Coordinates of C-alpha atoms and ligand atoms in Angstrom, one line a residue:
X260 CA -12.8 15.6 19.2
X261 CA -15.9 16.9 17.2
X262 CA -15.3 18.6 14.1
X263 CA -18.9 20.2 13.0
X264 CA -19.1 21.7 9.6
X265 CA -22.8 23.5 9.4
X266 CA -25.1 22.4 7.0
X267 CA -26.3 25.2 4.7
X268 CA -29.6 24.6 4.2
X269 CA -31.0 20.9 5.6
X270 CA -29.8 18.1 8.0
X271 CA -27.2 16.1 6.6
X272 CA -28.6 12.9 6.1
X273 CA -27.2 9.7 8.4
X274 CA -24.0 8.3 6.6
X275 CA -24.2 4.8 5.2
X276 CA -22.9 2.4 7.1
X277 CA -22.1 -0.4 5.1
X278 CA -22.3 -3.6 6.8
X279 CA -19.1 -6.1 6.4
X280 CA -20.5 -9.5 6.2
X281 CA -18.7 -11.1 3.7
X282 CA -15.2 -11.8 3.0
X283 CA -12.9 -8.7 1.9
X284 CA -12.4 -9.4 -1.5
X285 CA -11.7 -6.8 -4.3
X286 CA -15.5 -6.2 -5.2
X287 CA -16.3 -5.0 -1.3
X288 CA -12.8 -3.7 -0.4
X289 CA -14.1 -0.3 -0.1
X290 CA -16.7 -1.4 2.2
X291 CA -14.1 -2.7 4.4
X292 CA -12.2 0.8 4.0
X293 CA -15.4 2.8 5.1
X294 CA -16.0 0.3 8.1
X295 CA -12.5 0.9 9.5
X296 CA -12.6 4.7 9.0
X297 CA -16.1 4.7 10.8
X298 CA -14.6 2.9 14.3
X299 CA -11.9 5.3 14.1
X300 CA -14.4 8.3 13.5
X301 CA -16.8 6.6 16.3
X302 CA -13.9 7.3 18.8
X303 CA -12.7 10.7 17.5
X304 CA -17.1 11.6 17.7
X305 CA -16.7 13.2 14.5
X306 CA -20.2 14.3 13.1
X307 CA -21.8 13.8 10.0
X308 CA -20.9 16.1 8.0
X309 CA -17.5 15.1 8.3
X310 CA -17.9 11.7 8.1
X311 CA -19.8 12.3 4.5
X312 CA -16.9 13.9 3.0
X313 CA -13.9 11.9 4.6
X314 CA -16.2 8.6 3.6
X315 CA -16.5 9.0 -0.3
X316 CA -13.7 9.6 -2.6
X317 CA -13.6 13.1 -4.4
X318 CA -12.6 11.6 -8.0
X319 CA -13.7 8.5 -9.6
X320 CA -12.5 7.8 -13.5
X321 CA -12.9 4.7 -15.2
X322 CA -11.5 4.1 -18.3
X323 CA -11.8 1.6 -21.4
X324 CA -9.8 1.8 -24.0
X325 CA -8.3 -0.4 -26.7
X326 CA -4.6 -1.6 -27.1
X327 CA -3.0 -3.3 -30.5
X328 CA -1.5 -6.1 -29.6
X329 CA 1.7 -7.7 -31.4
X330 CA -0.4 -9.8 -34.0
X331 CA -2.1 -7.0 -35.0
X332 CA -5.2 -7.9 -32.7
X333 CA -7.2 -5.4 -30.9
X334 CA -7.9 -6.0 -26.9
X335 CA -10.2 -4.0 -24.6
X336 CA -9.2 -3.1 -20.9
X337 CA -11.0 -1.2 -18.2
X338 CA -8.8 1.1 -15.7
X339 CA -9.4 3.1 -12.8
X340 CA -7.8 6.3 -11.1
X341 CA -9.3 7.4 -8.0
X342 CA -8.4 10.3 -5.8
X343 CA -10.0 10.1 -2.3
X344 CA -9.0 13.2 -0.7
X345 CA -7.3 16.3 -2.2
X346 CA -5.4 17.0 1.1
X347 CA -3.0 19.3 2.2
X348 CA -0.7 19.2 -1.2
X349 CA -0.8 17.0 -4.9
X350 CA -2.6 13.5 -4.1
X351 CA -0.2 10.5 -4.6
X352 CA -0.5 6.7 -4.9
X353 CA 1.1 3.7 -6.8
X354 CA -1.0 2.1 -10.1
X355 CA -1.5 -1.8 -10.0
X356 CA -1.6 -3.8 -13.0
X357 CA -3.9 -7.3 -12.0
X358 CA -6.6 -9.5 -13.5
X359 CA -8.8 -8.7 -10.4
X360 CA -8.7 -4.9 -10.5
X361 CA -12.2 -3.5 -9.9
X362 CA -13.3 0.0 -9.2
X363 CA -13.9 -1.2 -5.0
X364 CA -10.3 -2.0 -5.0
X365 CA -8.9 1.1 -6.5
X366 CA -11.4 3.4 -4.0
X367 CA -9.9 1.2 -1.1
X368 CA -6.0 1.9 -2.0
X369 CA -6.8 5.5 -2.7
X370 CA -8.7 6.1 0.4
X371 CA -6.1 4.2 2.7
X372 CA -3.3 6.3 0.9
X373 CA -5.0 9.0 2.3
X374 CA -4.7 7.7 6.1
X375 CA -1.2 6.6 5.0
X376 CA 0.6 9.5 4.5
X377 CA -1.3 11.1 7.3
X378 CA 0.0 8.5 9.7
X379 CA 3.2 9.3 8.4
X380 CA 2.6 13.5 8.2
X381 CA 3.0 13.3 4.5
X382 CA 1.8 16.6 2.5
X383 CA -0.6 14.5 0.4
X384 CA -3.6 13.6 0.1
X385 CA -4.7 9.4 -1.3
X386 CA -5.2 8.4 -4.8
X387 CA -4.6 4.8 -6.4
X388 CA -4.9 3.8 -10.2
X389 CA -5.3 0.1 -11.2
X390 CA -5.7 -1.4 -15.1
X391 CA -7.8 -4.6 -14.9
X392 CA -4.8 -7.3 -16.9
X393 CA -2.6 -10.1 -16.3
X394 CA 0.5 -8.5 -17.6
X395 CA 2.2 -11.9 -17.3
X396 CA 0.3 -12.9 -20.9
X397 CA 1.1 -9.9 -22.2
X398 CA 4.7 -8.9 -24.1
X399 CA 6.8 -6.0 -22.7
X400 CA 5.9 -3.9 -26.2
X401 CA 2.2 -4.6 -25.4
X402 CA 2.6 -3.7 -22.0
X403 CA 4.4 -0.7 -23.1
X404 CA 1.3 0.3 -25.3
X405 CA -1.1 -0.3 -22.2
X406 CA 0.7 1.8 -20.2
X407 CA 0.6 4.9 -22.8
X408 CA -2.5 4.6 -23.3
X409 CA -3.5 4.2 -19.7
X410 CA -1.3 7.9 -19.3
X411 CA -3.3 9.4 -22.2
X412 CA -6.7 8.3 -20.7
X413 CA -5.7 9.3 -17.0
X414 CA -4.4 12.6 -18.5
X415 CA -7.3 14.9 -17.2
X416 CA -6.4 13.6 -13.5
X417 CA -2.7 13.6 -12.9
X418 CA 0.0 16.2 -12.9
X419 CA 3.2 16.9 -10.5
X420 CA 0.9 19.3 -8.4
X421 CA -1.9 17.3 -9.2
X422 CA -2.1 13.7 -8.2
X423 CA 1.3 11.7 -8.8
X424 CA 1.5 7.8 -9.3
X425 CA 3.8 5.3 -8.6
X426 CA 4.8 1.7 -8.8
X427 CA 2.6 -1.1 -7.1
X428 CA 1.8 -4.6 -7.8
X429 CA 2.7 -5.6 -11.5
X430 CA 4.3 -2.3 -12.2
X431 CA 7.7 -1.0 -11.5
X432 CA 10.2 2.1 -12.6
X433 CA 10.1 0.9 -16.0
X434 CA 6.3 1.5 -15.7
X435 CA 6.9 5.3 -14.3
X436 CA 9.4 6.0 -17.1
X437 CA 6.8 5.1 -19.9
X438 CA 4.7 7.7 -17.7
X439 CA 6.3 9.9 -17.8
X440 CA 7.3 9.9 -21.1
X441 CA 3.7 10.1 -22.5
X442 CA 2.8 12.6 -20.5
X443 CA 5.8 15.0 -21.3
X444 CA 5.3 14.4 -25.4
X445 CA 1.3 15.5 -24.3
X446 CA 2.7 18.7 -22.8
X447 CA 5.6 19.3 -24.9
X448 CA 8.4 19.7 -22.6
X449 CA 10.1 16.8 -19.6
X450 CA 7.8 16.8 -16.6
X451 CA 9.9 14.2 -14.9
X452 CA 7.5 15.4 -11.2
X453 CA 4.7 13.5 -12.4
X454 CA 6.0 10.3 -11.2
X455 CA 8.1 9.2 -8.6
X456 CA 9.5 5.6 -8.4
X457 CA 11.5 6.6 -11.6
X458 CA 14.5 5.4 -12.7
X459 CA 17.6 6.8 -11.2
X460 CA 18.7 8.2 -14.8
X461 CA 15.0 10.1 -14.9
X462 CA 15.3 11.8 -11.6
X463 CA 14.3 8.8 -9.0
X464 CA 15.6 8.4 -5.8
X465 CA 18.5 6.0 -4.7
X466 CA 16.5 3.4 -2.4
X467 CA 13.4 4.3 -3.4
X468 CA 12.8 0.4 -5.0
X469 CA 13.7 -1.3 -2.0
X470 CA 11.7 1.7 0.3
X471 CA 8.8 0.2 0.8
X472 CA 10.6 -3.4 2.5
X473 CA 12.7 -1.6 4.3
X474 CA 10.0 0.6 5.9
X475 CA 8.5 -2.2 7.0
X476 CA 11.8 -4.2 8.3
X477 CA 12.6 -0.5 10.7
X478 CA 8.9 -0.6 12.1
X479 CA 9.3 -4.7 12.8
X480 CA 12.2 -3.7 14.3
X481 CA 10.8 -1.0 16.4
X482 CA 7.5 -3.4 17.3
X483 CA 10.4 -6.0 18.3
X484 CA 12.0 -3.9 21.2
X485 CA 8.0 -3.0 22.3
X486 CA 7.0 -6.7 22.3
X487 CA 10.7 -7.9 23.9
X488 CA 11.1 -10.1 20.8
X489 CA 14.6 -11.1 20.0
X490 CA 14.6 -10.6 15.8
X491 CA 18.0 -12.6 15.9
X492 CA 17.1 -16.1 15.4
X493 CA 13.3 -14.9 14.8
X494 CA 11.6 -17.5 12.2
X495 CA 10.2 -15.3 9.4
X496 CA 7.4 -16.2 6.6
X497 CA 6.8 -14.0 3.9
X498 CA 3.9 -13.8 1.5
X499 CA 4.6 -12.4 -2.0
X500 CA 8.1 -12.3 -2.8
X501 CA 7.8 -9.5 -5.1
X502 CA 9.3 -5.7 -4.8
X503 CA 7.9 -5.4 -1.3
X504 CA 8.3 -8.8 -0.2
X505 CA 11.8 -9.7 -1.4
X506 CA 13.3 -6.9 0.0
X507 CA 11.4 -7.2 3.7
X508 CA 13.4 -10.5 3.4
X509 CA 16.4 -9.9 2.5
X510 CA 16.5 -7.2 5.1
X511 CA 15.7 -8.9 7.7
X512 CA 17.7 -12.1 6.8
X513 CA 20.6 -9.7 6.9
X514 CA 19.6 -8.4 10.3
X515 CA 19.8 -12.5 11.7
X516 CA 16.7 -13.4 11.7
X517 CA 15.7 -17.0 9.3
X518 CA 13.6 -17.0 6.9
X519 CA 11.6 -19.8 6.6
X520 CA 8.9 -19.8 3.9
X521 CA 8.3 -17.5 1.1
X522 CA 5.7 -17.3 -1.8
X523 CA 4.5 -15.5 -4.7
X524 CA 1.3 -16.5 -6.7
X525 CA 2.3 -19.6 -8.1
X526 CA 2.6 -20.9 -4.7
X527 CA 5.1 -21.2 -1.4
X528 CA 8.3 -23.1 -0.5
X529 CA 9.4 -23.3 2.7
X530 CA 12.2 -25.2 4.9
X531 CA 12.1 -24.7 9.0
X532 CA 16.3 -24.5 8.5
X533 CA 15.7 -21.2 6.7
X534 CA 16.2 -20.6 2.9
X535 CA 19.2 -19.4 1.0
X536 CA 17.0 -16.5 -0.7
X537 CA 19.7 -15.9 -3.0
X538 CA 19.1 -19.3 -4.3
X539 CA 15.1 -19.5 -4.2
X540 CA 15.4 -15.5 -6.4
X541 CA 17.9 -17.0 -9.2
X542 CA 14.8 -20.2 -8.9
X543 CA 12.1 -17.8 -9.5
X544 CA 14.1 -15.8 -12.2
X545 CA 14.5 -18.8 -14.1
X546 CA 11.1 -20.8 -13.2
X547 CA 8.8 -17.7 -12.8
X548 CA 8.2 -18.9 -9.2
X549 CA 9.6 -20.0 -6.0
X550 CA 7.4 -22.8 -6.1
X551 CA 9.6 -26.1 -6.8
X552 CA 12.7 -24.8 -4.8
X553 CA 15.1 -28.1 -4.5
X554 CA 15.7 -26.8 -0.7
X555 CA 12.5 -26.2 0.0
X556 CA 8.9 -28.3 0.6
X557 CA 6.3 -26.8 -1.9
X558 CA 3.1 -25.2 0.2
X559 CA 0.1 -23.2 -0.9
X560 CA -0.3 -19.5 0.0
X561 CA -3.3 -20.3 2.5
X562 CA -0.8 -23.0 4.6
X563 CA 2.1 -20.4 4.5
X564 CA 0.4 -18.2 6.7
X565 CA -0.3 -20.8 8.8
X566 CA 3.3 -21.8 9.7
X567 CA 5.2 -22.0 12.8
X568 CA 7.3 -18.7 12.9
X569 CA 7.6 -15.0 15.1
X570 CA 7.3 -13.1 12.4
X571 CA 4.4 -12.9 9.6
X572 CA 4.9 -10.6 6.3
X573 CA 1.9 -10.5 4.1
X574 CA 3.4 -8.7 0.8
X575 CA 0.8 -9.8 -1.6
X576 CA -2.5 -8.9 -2.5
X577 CA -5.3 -8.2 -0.1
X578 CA -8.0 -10.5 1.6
X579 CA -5.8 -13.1 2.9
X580 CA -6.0 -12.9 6.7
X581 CA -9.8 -13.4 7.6
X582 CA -12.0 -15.3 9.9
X583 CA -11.5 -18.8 8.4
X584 CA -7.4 -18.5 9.1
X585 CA -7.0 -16.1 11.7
X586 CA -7.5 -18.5 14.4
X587 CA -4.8 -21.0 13.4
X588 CA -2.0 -18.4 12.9
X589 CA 0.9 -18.8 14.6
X590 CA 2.9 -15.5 14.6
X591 CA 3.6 -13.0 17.1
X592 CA 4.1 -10.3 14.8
X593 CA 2.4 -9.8 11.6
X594 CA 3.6 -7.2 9.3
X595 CA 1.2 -5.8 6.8
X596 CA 4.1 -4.7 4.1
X597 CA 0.5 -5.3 1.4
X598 CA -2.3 -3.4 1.4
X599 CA -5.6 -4.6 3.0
X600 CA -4.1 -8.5 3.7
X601 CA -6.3 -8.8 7.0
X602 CA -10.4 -8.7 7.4
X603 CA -11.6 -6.2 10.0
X604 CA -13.5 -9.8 11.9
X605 CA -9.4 -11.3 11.7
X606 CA -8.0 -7.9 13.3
X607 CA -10.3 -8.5 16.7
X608 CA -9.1 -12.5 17.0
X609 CA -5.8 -11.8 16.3
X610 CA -5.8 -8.6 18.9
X611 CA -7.6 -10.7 21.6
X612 CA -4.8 -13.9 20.9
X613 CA -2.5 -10.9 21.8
X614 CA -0.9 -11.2 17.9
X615 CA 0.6 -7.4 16.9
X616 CA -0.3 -6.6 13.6
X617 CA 1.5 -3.8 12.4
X618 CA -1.2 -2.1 10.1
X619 CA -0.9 -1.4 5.8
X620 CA -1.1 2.4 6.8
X621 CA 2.2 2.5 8.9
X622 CA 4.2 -0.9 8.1
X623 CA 3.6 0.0 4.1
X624 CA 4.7 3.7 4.4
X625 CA 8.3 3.6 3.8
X626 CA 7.6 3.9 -0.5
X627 CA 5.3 6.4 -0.1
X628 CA 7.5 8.1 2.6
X629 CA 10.7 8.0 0.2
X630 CA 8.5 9.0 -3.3
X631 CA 7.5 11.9 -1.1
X632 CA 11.6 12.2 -0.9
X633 CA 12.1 11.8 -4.6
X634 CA 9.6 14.6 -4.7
X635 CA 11.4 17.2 -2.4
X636 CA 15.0 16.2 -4.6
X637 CA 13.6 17.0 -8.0
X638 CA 12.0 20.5 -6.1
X639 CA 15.8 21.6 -4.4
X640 CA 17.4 20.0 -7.7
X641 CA 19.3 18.1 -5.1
X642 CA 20.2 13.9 -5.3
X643 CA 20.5 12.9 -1.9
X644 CA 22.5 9.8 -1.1
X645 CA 21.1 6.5 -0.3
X646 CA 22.3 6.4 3.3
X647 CA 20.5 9.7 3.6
X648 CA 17.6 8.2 2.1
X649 CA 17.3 5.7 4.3
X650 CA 18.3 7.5 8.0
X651 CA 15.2 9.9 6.8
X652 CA 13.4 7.1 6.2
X653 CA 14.9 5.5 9.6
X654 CA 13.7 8.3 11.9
X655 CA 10.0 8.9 10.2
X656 CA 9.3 5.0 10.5
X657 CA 10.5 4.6 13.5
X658 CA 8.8 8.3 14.8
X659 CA 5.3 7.5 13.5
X660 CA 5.5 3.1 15.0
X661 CA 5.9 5.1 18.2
X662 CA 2.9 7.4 18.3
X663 CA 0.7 5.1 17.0
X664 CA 2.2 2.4 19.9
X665 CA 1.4 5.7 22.4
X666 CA -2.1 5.9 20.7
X667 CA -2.9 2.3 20.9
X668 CA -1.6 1.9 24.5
X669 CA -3.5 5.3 25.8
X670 CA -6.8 4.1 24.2
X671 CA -6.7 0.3 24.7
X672 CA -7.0 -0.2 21.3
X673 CA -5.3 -2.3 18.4
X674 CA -2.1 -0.7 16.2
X675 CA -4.7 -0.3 13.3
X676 CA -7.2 1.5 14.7
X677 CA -4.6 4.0 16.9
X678 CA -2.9 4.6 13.4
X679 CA -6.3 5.5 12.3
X680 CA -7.3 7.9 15.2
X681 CA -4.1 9.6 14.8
X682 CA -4.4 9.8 10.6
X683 CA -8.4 10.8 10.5
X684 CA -7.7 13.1 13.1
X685 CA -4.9 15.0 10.6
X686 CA -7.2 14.8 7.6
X687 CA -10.1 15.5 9.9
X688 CA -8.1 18.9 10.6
X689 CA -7.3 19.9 7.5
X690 CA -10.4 19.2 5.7
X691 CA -12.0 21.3 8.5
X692 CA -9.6 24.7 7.4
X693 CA -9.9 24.5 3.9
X694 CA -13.7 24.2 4.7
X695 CA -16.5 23.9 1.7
X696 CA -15.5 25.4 -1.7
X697 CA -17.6 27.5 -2.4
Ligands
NAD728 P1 5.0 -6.9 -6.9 O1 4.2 -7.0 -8.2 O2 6.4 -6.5 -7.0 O3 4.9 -8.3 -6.1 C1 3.8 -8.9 -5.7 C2 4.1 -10.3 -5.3 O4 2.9 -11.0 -4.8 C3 4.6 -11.2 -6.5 O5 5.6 -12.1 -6.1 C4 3.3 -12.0 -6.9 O6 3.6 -13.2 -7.5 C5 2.7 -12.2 -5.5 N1 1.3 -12.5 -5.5 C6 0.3 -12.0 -6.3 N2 -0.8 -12.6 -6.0 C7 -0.6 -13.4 -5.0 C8 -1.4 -14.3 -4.2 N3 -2.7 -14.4 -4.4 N4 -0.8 -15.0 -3.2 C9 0.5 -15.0 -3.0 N5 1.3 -14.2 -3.7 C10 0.8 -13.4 -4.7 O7 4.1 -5.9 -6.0 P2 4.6 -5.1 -4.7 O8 4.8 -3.7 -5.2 O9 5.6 -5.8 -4.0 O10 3.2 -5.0 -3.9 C11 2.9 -6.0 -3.0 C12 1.9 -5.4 -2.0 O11 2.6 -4.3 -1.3 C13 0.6 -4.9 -2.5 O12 -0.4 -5.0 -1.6 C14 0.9 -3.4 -2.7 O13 -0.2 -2.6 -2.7 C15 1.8 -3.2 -1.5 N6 2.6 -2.0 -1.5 C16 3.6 -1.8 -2.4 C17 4.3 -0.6 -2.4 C18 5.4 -0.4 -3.4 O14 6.1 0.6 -3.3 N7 5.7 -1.2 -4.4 C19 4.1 0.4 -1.5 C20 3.1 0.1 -0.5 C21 2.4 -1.0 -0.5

C-alpha cells in the first residue's frame, strides 16, 4: 500500500536511515524504534513523505528543574515528555522514573505507544514522559516534590484532550494522584481526565493496576492454543517482578502453570519445583528484593533468561534480549510484558530457532487498553465493574493476538513486524486524512 502525500514545492529528501550496530541501550533506543518502523514501512511501500512524518516525533520537551530535598538541600533533575504522533484523539503514555532516563529512551516509548494503541485500535496517538532519578534514594515527600514539579514543568504539554500520562516503571497511582492534583490547583477546578491509572477513590478503573499483566497472561494464552502448548504444567521465568511482572505471574500461576525464576534489579531467585510467590513478595517487601529467597537459588538477571522453561516474560527494562543471549535461550514463548526487552539482530535468531515472541506493542497493551477504559468511565460518568473490565479487556487482547497471528502467517513474517504492518498501516491512514496543517 502507498500512501503519497505531494510535496509542495521540492523533493522530499531520502529519510535517514539509521544504522543499528550497537547494542539497544537507552542512548540509541530510538534508533532501534526507527529501524523497526522502516521494515514495516518497506513492506507496506510507503513513500517518503510518509515515512518523514511517521519517523520523528511531533513534540520533544526537556526539562530541568530543581527540587528541595528534606535537609534543606537543593538537587537538579532533567525530564522528558515526548509526543510522537498526535493521532486520531488525546496522545497517551505512562511516565518512568529511572537513573537511566535519556531523551532516546523517552522518543522510543512514545513512538511505540503510537504503534501500540494502533495495534490494539485505540483512539490515541503515543507519548511517554520519563524524569532521569533513582527514586529508591529518594524519600516519599521528596518524591512527592519531584513529581509536582515535574506536572508544573510538563504543564504546556498535557491535558485530558491533550496528551494523558500514566504509571510505568518507578511510578504508580500514587504518582497519578499527585498529577493530578497539581495540575487541577494550576487550573483551578478537579480535572481528574488528565490521568488515568488513578486511584479508585480519584476516578481510576477497577483492574486497571494489574491490566497490564493480565493483558499479557490472555495473549500467552491465546499464542498457547496457536503453538499447541499446554500452559498447565508450563515452566515460567519472569524478569522484573514489579507492577507488570508480578501480576503476569501470579496470573499465570493461578492458571497451573509453575513458576520457576523471577527477578527484579537486585537480582533473580529461582527453584525448577516452582516458587511460592506469595512467599518470595512478603521476601521482597521486607528485603527490597527477591534476591536471597530461602527457597530459591540466587541468579543474575542475564542467567534468568537463560533458564530451562516454555514460557519467557521480560517485565523489566529494555535491552535485555540481544545477540550475545539470544542464542542460548531456551523458551518457546517469550512474552514481551516490558517495553523494548529484545534487539532487532535477537528478534531474526530467535524467529529462525522457531521461538514466538509476542511483541511490546501487543503483549504490553492490556494497561494502555484498560486507561483507554478509565477514560470512556470518567466520559459516561459510569464505574464499570472489574469483571467487565477485564472480559473488555479479554476480547480486545485476544481479537488483536489474532490478526496480527493472521498478519504474520499471510506474510511470512515474525509477530513483531505483522503487529507493525497492521499498526503503521492505521496511523499511515489516518495521518494521510487529516493531511498537512496548513
Ligand atoms: P515497576 O517499576 O512496577 O517494576 C519494574 C521491575 O523491574 C521492578 O521489580 C524492578 O526492580 C525491575 N528491574 C528494574 N531494572 C531491572 C533490571 N535491569 N533487571 C531486572 N529487573 C529490573 O514497572 P512496571 O510498570 O512493571 O514496568 C515494567 C516494564 O513494563 C517496563 O518496560 C514498562 O515500560 C512496561 N510497561 C508497563 C506498563 C504499566 O502499566 N505499568 C504498561 C506497559 C508496559
Amino acid at each position: 500500500m502507498s500512501i503519497h502525500l505531494e510535496p509542495r514545492t521540492m523533493p522530499a529528501p531520502p529519510v535517514e536511515r539509521p544504522a543499528i550496530s550497537a547494542p539497544p541501550v537507552a542512548d540509541n533506543l530510538f534508533d532501534v524504534a526507527v529501524h523497526q518502523f522502516h521494515i514495516a514501512a518497506d513492506r507496506l511501500g510507503l513513500d517518503d513523505g510518509m515515512r518523514g512524518i511517521l519517523s520523528h516525533c511531533e513534540a520533544e520537551l526537556t526539562v530541568s528543574f530543581p527540587v528541595e530535598m528534606d535537609d534543606g538541600s537543593v538537587r537538579m533533575f532533567q525530564g522528558h515528555r515526548v509526543q510522537h504522533n498526535r493521532g486520531p484523539g488525546p496522545t497517551k503514555g505512562g511516565i518512568r522514573y529511572h537513573q537511566d532516563v535519556t531523551l532516546s529512551e523517552v522518543k522510543a516509548l512514545a513512538m511505540w505507544m503510537t504503534w501500540k494503541c494502533a495495534v490494539v485500535g485505540l483512539p490515541y496517538g503515543g507519548a511517554k514522559g520519563g524524569v532521569r532519578v533513582d527514586p529508591k534514594g529518594l524519600s516519599l515527600n521528596e518524591v512527592q516534590n519531584l513529581t509536582r514539579r515535574y506536572t508544573s514543568e510538563i504543564m504546556p504539554m498535557i491535558g485530558p484532550n491533550k496528551d494523558i500520562p500514566a504509571p510505568d516503571v518507578n511510578t504508580n497511582a500514587q504518582t497519578m494522584a499527585w498529577i493530578m492534583d497539581t495540575y487541577s490547583m494550576h487550573v483551578g477546578y478537579s480535572v481528574p481526565g488528565v490521568v488515568t491509572g488513578k486511584p479508585i477513590a480519584l476516578g481510576g478503573s477497577a483492574g486497571r493496576n494489574e491490566a497490564t499483566g493480565r493483558g499479557c497472561v490472555y495473549v500467552i494464552e491465546e499464542a498457547c492454543r496457536t503453538t499447541g502448548l499446554n500452559l498447565a504444567g508450563a515452566r515460567v521465568v519472569v524478569q522484573g517482578f514489579g507492577n507488570a511482572g508480578a501480576t503476569a505471574a501470579r496470573l499465570i500461576d493461578e492458571l497451573g502453570a509453575t513458576v520457576i525464576g523471577v527477578s527484579d534489579s537486585g537480582g533473580g531467585t529461582w527453584n525448577p519445583a516452582g516458587l511460592d510467590l506469595d512467599r518470595v513478595s512478603r521476601h521482597k517487601g521486607a528485603t527490597g528484593s527477591v534476591r536471597g529467597y530461602a527457597e530459591g537459588e540466587d541468579i543474575s538477571n542475564r542467567e534468568l533468561l537463560e533458564l530451562p522453561c516454555e514460557i519467557l516474560i521480560p517485565a523489566a527494562m529494555e535491552g535485555q534480549i540481544d545477540t550475545d543471549n539470544a542464542h542460548r535461550i531456551q523458551a518457546r514463548i517469550i512474552a514481551e510484558a516490558a517495553n523494548g526487552p529484545t534487539s532487532p539482530e535477537a528478534d531474526e535468531i530467535l524467529f529462525d530457532r522457531g521461538i514466538t515472541v509476542l511483541p511490546d506493542i501487543l503483549a504490553n497493551a492490556g494497561g494502555v487498553t484498560v486507561s483507554y477504559f478509565e477514560w470512556v468511565q470518567a466520559l459516561q460518568a459510569f464505574p464499570w465493574t472489574e469483571s467487565d473490565v477485564n472480559d473488555r479487556l479479554r476480547k480486545i487482547m485476544r481479537d488483536s493476538y489474532r490478526a496480527v497471528q493472521a498478519t504474520a502467517s499471510e506474510h511470512h513474517v515474525h509477530l513483531r513486524t505483522a503487529a507493525m504492518l497492521l499498526s503503521v498501516r492505521r496511523v499511515a491512514e489516518f495521518t494521510r486524512l487529516r493531511g498537512i496543517y496548513p
